[in-house]
Coordinates of C-alpha atoms in Angstrom, one line a residue:
M1 CA 0.1 0.1 0.0
D2 CA 1.2 3.4 -0.8
G3 CA 3.0 5.0 2.2
A4 CA 1.5 8.3 1.9
R5 CA -2.2 6.9 2.2
S6 CA -1.2 5.4 5.5
V7 CA -1.0 8.6 7.3
P8 CA -4.0 10.7 8.2
N9 CA -4.2 14.0 6.7
G10 CA -1.2 13.3 4.7
A11 CA -0.2 15.3 1.6
G12 CA -0.5 12.4 -0.7
P13 CA -3.9 11.0 -2.6
A14 CA -7.0 10.6 -0.5
P15 CA -7.1 6.9 0.7
R16 CA -9.8 4.7 -1.3
L17 CA -12.0 1.8 -0.2
K18 CA -9.4 -0.6 -1.6
D19 CA -6.8 1.0 0.7
V20 CA -8.9 0.5 3.9
A21 CA -9.6 -3.2 2.8
E22 CA -6.0 -3.9 2.6
A23 CA -5.3 -2.3 5.9
A24 CA -8.2 -4.3 7.7
G25 CA -7.3 -7.7 5.6
V26 CA -10.8 -7.8 4.4
S27 CA -12.7 -7.4 0.8
V28 CA -13.6 -4.2 -0.5
K29 CA -17.2 -5.2 -0.4
T30 CA -17.0 -5.5 3.3
V31 CA -15.5 -2.2 3.8
S32 CA -18.4 -0.9 1.7
N33 CA -21.0 -2.6 3.8
V34 CA -19.5 -0.9 6.9
V35 CA -19.2 2.4 5.3
N36 CA -22.8 2.2 4.0
G37 CA -24.4 0.4 6.8
T38 CA -26.3 -1.7 4.1
V39 CA -25.9 -5.2 5.8
H40 CA -25.2 -6.7 9.0
V41 CA -21.4 -7.0 9.7
A42 CA -20.0 -9.0 12.5
A43 CA -19.1 -6.8 15.4
A44 CA -15.3 -7.7 15.2
T45 CA -14.9 -7.2 11.6
R46 CA -16.7 -3.8 11.9
E47 CA -14.4 -2.7 14.5
K48 CA -11.4 -3.8 12.4
V49 CA -12.4 -1.8 9.5
Q50 CA -13.6 1.2 11.4
A51 CA -9.7 1.2 13.0
A52 CA -8.4 1.0 9.3
I53 CA -10.8 3.8 8.4
D54 CA -9.6 5.8 11.4
A55 CA -5.9 5.2 10.8
L56 CA -6.1 6.2 7.2
G57 CA -8.4 9.1 7.5
Y58 CA -10.8 7.7 5.0
H59 CA -13.7 9.9 4.3
P60 CA -16.5 8.6 2.0
N61 CA -17.7 10.5 -1.2
V62 CA -21.2 11.3 0.4
A63 CA -22.6 12.7 -3.0
A64 CA -21.3 9.7 -4.8
R65 CA -23.1 7.5 -2.3
K66 CA -26.2 9.3 -2.3
L67 CA -26.2 8.7 -6.4
R68 CA -25.4 5.1 -6.0
T69 CA -27.7 4.2 -3.1
G70 CA -30.2 7.0 -2.6
R71 CA -28.9 7.6 0.8
S72 CA -25.7 9.6 1.9
G73 CA -25.2 7.8 5.4
V74 CA -25.5 11.3 6.9
I75 CA -28.2 12.0 10.0
A76 CA -28.9 15.0 11.9
L77 CA -29.1 15.2 15.7
A78 CA -30.5 18.3 17.5
F79 CA -31.0 18.9 21.3
P80 CA -32.4 22.1 23.1
E81 CA -29.6 22.4 25.5
L82 CA -26.1 21.3 24.3
P83 CA -24.6 22.9 27.3
S84 CA -26.3 20.5 29.4
P85 CA -24.1 17.6 30.6
Y86 CA -27.0 15.2 29.9
F87 CA -27.3 16.2 26.3
A88 CA -23.6 16.3 25.7
E89 CA -23.2 12.7 27.1
L90 CA -26.2 11.6 25.3
A91 CA -24.8 13.0 22.0
V92 CA -21.6 11.1 22.5
E93 CA -23.5 7.9 22.7
V94 CA -25.7 8.6 19.5
I95 CA -22.6 9.4 17.6
A96 CA -20.8 6.2 18.7
A97 CA -24.2 4.1 18.1
A98 CA -24.4 5.7 14.3
R99 CA -20.6 5.2 13.7
R100 CA -21.2 1.5 14.3
H101 CA -23.4 1.6 11.5
G102 CA -21.2 3.6 9.1
V103 CA -23.3 6.6 9.6
T104 CA -22.2 10.1 10.0
V105 CA -24.0 12.5 12.6
L106 CA -24.2 16.1 11.9
M107 CA -25.2 18.0 15.3
D108 CA -27.2 21.2 16.1
D109 CA -28.5 23.1 19.2
T110 CA -32.1 24.5 18.6
A111 CA -32.2 26.4 22.1
G112 CA -35.7 25.0 22.3
D113 CA -36.7 27.3 19.5
P114 CA -40.0 25.9 17.7
R115 CA -38.8 27.4 14.4
A116 CA -35.3 25.8 14.8
E117 CA -36.8 22.7 15.8
L118 CA -39.1 22.5 12.8
R119 CA -36.3 23.2 10.5
I120 CA -34.4 20.4 11.8
A121 CA -37.6 18.0 11.6
S122 CA -37.8 18.9 8.0
G123 CA -34.2 18.0 7.3
L124 CA -32.7 21.5 7.3
G125 CA -33.7 21.9 3.5
D126 CA -30.6 19.5 2.7
P127 CA -31.3 16.8 0.4
M128 CA -28.0 15.1 1.9
I129 CA -29.5 14.4 5.2
D130 CA -31.2 10.8 5.3
G131 CA -33.0 11.3 8.7
V132 CA -33.2 13.2 11.8
I133 CA -33.0 12.5 15.7
L134 CA -34.5 15.4 17.5
S135 CA -35.2 16.4 21.1
P136 CA -38.2 18.8 21.1
L137 CA -38.9 21.4 23.5
G138 CA -41.2 24.1 21.8
L139 CA -42.5 22.1 18.8
D140 CA -46.3 21.1 18.8
Q141 CA -47.9 18.2 17.4
H142 CA -49.5 20.1 14.6
E143 CA -46.4 21.8 13.4
L144 CA -44.7 18.5 13.4
A145 CA -47.2 16.8 11.5
A146 CA -47.3 19.3 8.7
R147 CA -43.5 19.8 8.3
E148 CA -42.3 20.9 4.8
R149 CA -40.2 17.8 4.3
Q150 CA -41.4 14.4 5.7
I151 CA -38.0 13.1 6.3
P152 CA -37.6 9.8 8.6
L153 CA -37.6 11.3 12.1
V154 CA -37.0 10.0 15.5
L155 CA -38.0 11.8 18.7
L156 CA -36.2 11.7 22.1
G157 CA -37.4 13.1 25.3
E158 CA -40.6 13.6 27.2
A159 CA -42.6 16.0 25.1
D160 CA -45.7 14.1 23.9
L161 CA -46.3 15.1 20.3
G162 CA -48.2 12.0 19.5
L163 CA -47.0 8.9 17.7
V164 CA -46.6 10.7 14.1
C165 CA -43.0 9.2 14.4
D166 CA -40.9 6.8 16.5
H167 CA -40.3 8.2 20.1
V168 CA -37.7 7.1 22.6
H169 CA -37.9 8.1 26.2
I170 CA -37.7 6.5 29.5
D171 CA -40.8 6.2 32.0
N172 CA -40.1 9.3 34.0
V173 CA -43.2 8.9 36.1
A174 CA -41.8 5.6 37.2
A175 CA -38.5 6.7 37.6
A176 CA -39.2 10.0 39.7
R177 CA -41.7 7.6 41.9
E178 CA -38.8 5.3 42.5
A179 CA -36.6 8.3 43.4
V180 CA -38.9 9.7 46.0
R181 CA -39.8 6.4 47.3
H182 CA -36.0 5.8 48.2
L183 CA -36.1 8.9 50.2
I184 CA -39.4 8.0 52.0
A185 CA -37.6 4.6 52.7
A186 CA -34.7 6.2 54.3
G187 CA -37.2 7.9 56.9
R188 CA -37.6 11.4 55.3
R189 CA -41.0 12.8 55.6
R190 CA -41.0 16.4 54.3
V191 CA -39.7 15.8 50.8
A192 CA -39.5 18.8 48.5
A193 CA -39.3 18.8 44.5
I194 CA -37.2 21.2 42.6
G195 CA -38.1 21.4 38.7
W196 CA -41.7 22.5 38.5
Q197 CA -42.3 25.3 36.1
D198 CA -44.8 28.0 36.2
P199 CA -46.9 28.9 34.1
S200 CA -45.8 26.6 31.4
P201 CA -44.3 23.4 32.6
R202 CA -42.3 21.4 30.2
A203 CA -43.3 17.8 29.7
T204 CA -40.3 16.7 31.9
A205 CA -41.5 18.7 34.8
Q206 CA -45.1 17.2 34.5
Q207 CA -44.1 13.7 34.3
R208 CA -41.5 14.0 37.2
M209 CA -43.9 15.8 39.3
T210 CA -46.6 13.2 38.8
G211 CA -44.2 10.5 39.9
Y212 CA -43.2 12.6 42.9
R213 CA -47.0 13.1 44.0
Q214 CA -47.5 9.5 43.4
A215 CA -44.8 8.2 45.9
L216 CA -46.0 10.9 48.5
A217 CA -49.6 9.8 48.3
E218 CA -48.5 6.1 48.5
A219 CA -46.7 6.9 51.8
G220 CA -49.7 9.0 53.1
L221 CA -47.6 12.1 52.9
P222 CA -49.1 15.4 51.7
A223 CA -48.0 17.2 48.4
E224 CA -47.6 20.7 49.8
P225 CA -47.3 23.5 47.4
A226 CA -44.6 25.3 49.3
L227 CA -42.2 22.5 49.1
C228 CA -42.5 22.5 45.3
P229 CA -40.9 26.1 44.2
P230 CA -41.0 26.9 40.4
V231 CA -37.8 27.2 38.6
R232 CA -37.3 29.2 35.4
A233 CA -34.6 26.8 33.7
Y234 CA -32.6 23.5 34.7
F235 CA -29.1 24.8 35.5
R236 CA -27.4 25.1 38.7
P237 CA -28.4 28.6 39.6
D238 CA -32.1 27.6 39.3
G239 CA -31.5 24.8 41.6
A240 CA -29.8 26.8 43.9
A241 CA -32.3 29.6 44.1
A242 CA -35.0 27.2 44.7
M243 CA -33.0 25.6 47.4
R244 CA -32.5 28.9 49.3
R245 CA -36.3 29.4 49.2
L246 CA -37.0 26.1 50.6
L247 CA -34.5 26.8 53.4
K248 CA -36.3 30.0 54.6
L249 CA -39.7 27.9 55.1
P250 CA -40.9 27.8 58.8
Q251 CA -40.4 24.0 58.5
R252 CA -37.6 23.0 56.0
P253 CA -37.5 19.9 54.1
D254 CA -35.5 16.8 55.2
A255 CA -35.2 15.6 51.7
V256 CA -35.3 17.0 48.0
F257 CA -35.8 15.3 44.7
C258 CA -34.5 17.4 41.9
F259 CA -35.8 16.9 38.2
N260 CA -32.2 16.9 37.1
D261 CA -28.7 16.6 38.4
L262 CA -27.5 20.4 37.6
M263 CA -30.3 21.6 39.7
A264 CA -29.3 19.3 42.4
L265 CA -25.7 20.2 42.5
G266 CA -26.9 23.9 42.8
A267 CA -29.1 22.9 45.7
L268 CA -26.1 21.1 47.3
R269 CA -24.2 24.4 47.2
A270 CA -27.0 26.1 48.7
I271 CA -27.4 23.7 51.5
H272 CA -23.7 24.0 52.2
E273 CA -23.6 27.8 52.2
A274 CA -26.7 27.5 54.9
G275 CA -24.5 25.4 57.3
L276 CA -26.4 22.3 56.8
R277 CA -25.0 18.8 55.9
V278 CA -26.1 16.3 53.2
P279 CA -27.5 14.0 53.8
H280 CA -27.6 14.2 57.8
D281 CA -29.9 17.5 57.5
I282 CA -31.3 17.1 54.2
A283 CA -31.1 13.9 51.8
L284 CA -30.6 15.1 48.0
V285 CA -31.6 13.0 44.9
G286 CA -31.0 14.1 41.3
F287 CA -31.8 12.9 37.7
D288 CA -29.6 12.0 34.7
D289 CA -26.4 10.4 36.4
V290 CA -24.3 13.0 34.6
E291 CA -20.4 12.4 35.2
E292 CA -20.4 15.3 37.8
A293 CA -22.9 13.5 40.0
E294 CA -20.5 10.8 41.0
Y295 CA -17.4 13.5 41.9
A296 CA -19.5 15.8 43.8
I297 CA -18.9 16.0 47.6
P298 CA -21.1 14.4 48.7
S299 CA -21.6 12.1 45.5
L300 CA -25.2 12.5 44.4
T301 CA -27.8 9.7 44.3
T302 CA -29.4 9.9 41.0
V303 CA -31.8 8.4 38.5
A304 CA -29.7 6.9 35.5
P305 CA -31.4 6.6 32.4
D306 CA -29.9 4.2 30.0
K307 CA -28.1 6.5 27.8
T308 CA -26.6 3.8 25.7
G309 CA -29.8 2.1 25.2
I310 CA -31.6 5.4 24.3
A311 CA -29.0 6.2 21.6
E312 CA -28.9 2.6 20.2
A313 CA -32.7 2.4 20.2
A314 CA -33.1 6.0 18.3
V315 CA -30.3 5.1 15.7
D316 CA -31.7 1.7 15.2
A317 CA -35.2 2.9 14.6
L318 CA -34.1 5.8 12.4
L319 CA -32.1 3.4 10.0
H320 CA -35.1 1.3 10.0
R321 CA -37.4 4.0 8.8
I322 CA -34.6 5.2 6.2
A323 CA -34.2 1.7 4.9
D324 CA -37.9 0.5 4.9
G325 CA -39.9 3.6 4.9
Y326 CA -42.1 5.2 7.4
G327 CA -45.6 4.4 6.4
E328 CA -46.5 2.3 9.5
P329 CA -47.5 4.2 12.9
G330 CA -44.9 5.6 15.0
R331 CA -43.7 3.5 18.0
L332 CA -43.1 4.4 21.6
I333 CA -39.6 2.7 22.6
Q334 CA -38.7 2.8 26.3
P335 CA -35.2 2.0 27.4
G336 CA -34.5 1.4 31.0
H337 CA -33.5 3.3 33.8
R338 CA -31.9 2.5 37.5
L339 CA -31.5 4.4 40.6
V340 CA -27.9 5.0 41.5
I341 CA -27.7 5.2 45.4
R342 CA -24.7 7.4 46.4
E343 CA -23.7 9.5 49.7
S344 CA -26.2 12.2 49.1
S345 CA -29.2 10.2 50.2
G346 CA -27.7 8.2 53.0
S347 CA -28.4 4.7 53.8
S348 CA -31.7 3.2 52.6
G349 CA -34.0 2.6 55.7
S350 CA -32.4 5.1 58.0
S351 CA -32.4 8.7 58.2
G352 CA -29.1 10.6 58.1
S353 CA -27.0 7.6 58.8
S354 CA -24.0 8.0 56.6
G355 CA -22.4 9.9 54.0
S356 CA -20.1 12.8 53.6
S357 CA -21.0 16.4 54.8
G358 CA -21.5 19.1 52.1
E359 CA -18.3 20.4 52.4

């Protein structure tokens, strides 16, 4: 093989399928199958081909592929809040899942703007995009159904837009209920919730609040409005501000369920600033299991959505629609979740029994 082709980004001629095949020790057809994602290729073979592609810096000719197969092997992925660690981590998983099928991912951040979401859902007006994975925040069902280009589309997240296309999300009600049950089982009786939005709650807030209230009702505990201060957004400052309001109540909570980890981390800071300890004075549970949760002091108990499962389900569903059409009704796909118990909630079954302080 030409030595110039073995160096990524070298000055020599661009590497070809034949060069990748020689480097991987497979046929050109096998490399083509991996690049185009047209047929099943054994995982070990796919990894070997991908390693050769990476080493050589091979880039498929997207326009030529589109002419030959009718598909470019390019999909779009868009989230409403890419600065959020949860979306960033999920994006990494989606890219990895797509890459295993030889598919390239283009990313965008919609900032929850319905117009940007509709543009993404219509394929950005780019005929080279085969399909779209979108986590919508502001788009409504009627806009989605009437989008300009009916491109294969898979939705992520909690927004209920009807099954006009495949939709992948976890059971948020069950997950929130499990988190609050854990706090109640640890002996907590004044369990607050941070994440409600007023006057226009997003679907995330509605579903996780439902699970919170269900767990309280099961335990015979009242759902006090004062224990659910509204937030503007789902970032650290919002969690800290809501926690400070809770700490000013005549009877402060002894536990808090936050609708995401960023708000929980903000709440953790506010508790520390008030001279209180987590979990001894106030137990804390978050949602999303972002990497920061494990390294907080104390480490954060949190609901962990199966991000790998979500990504694989979304990519598989989209590639199915691209290959076989999308005339059949949309499907609801629900990967699992688990509660990761760490220091911030103490030991299950006893109140304030263990865990580090909020220092």
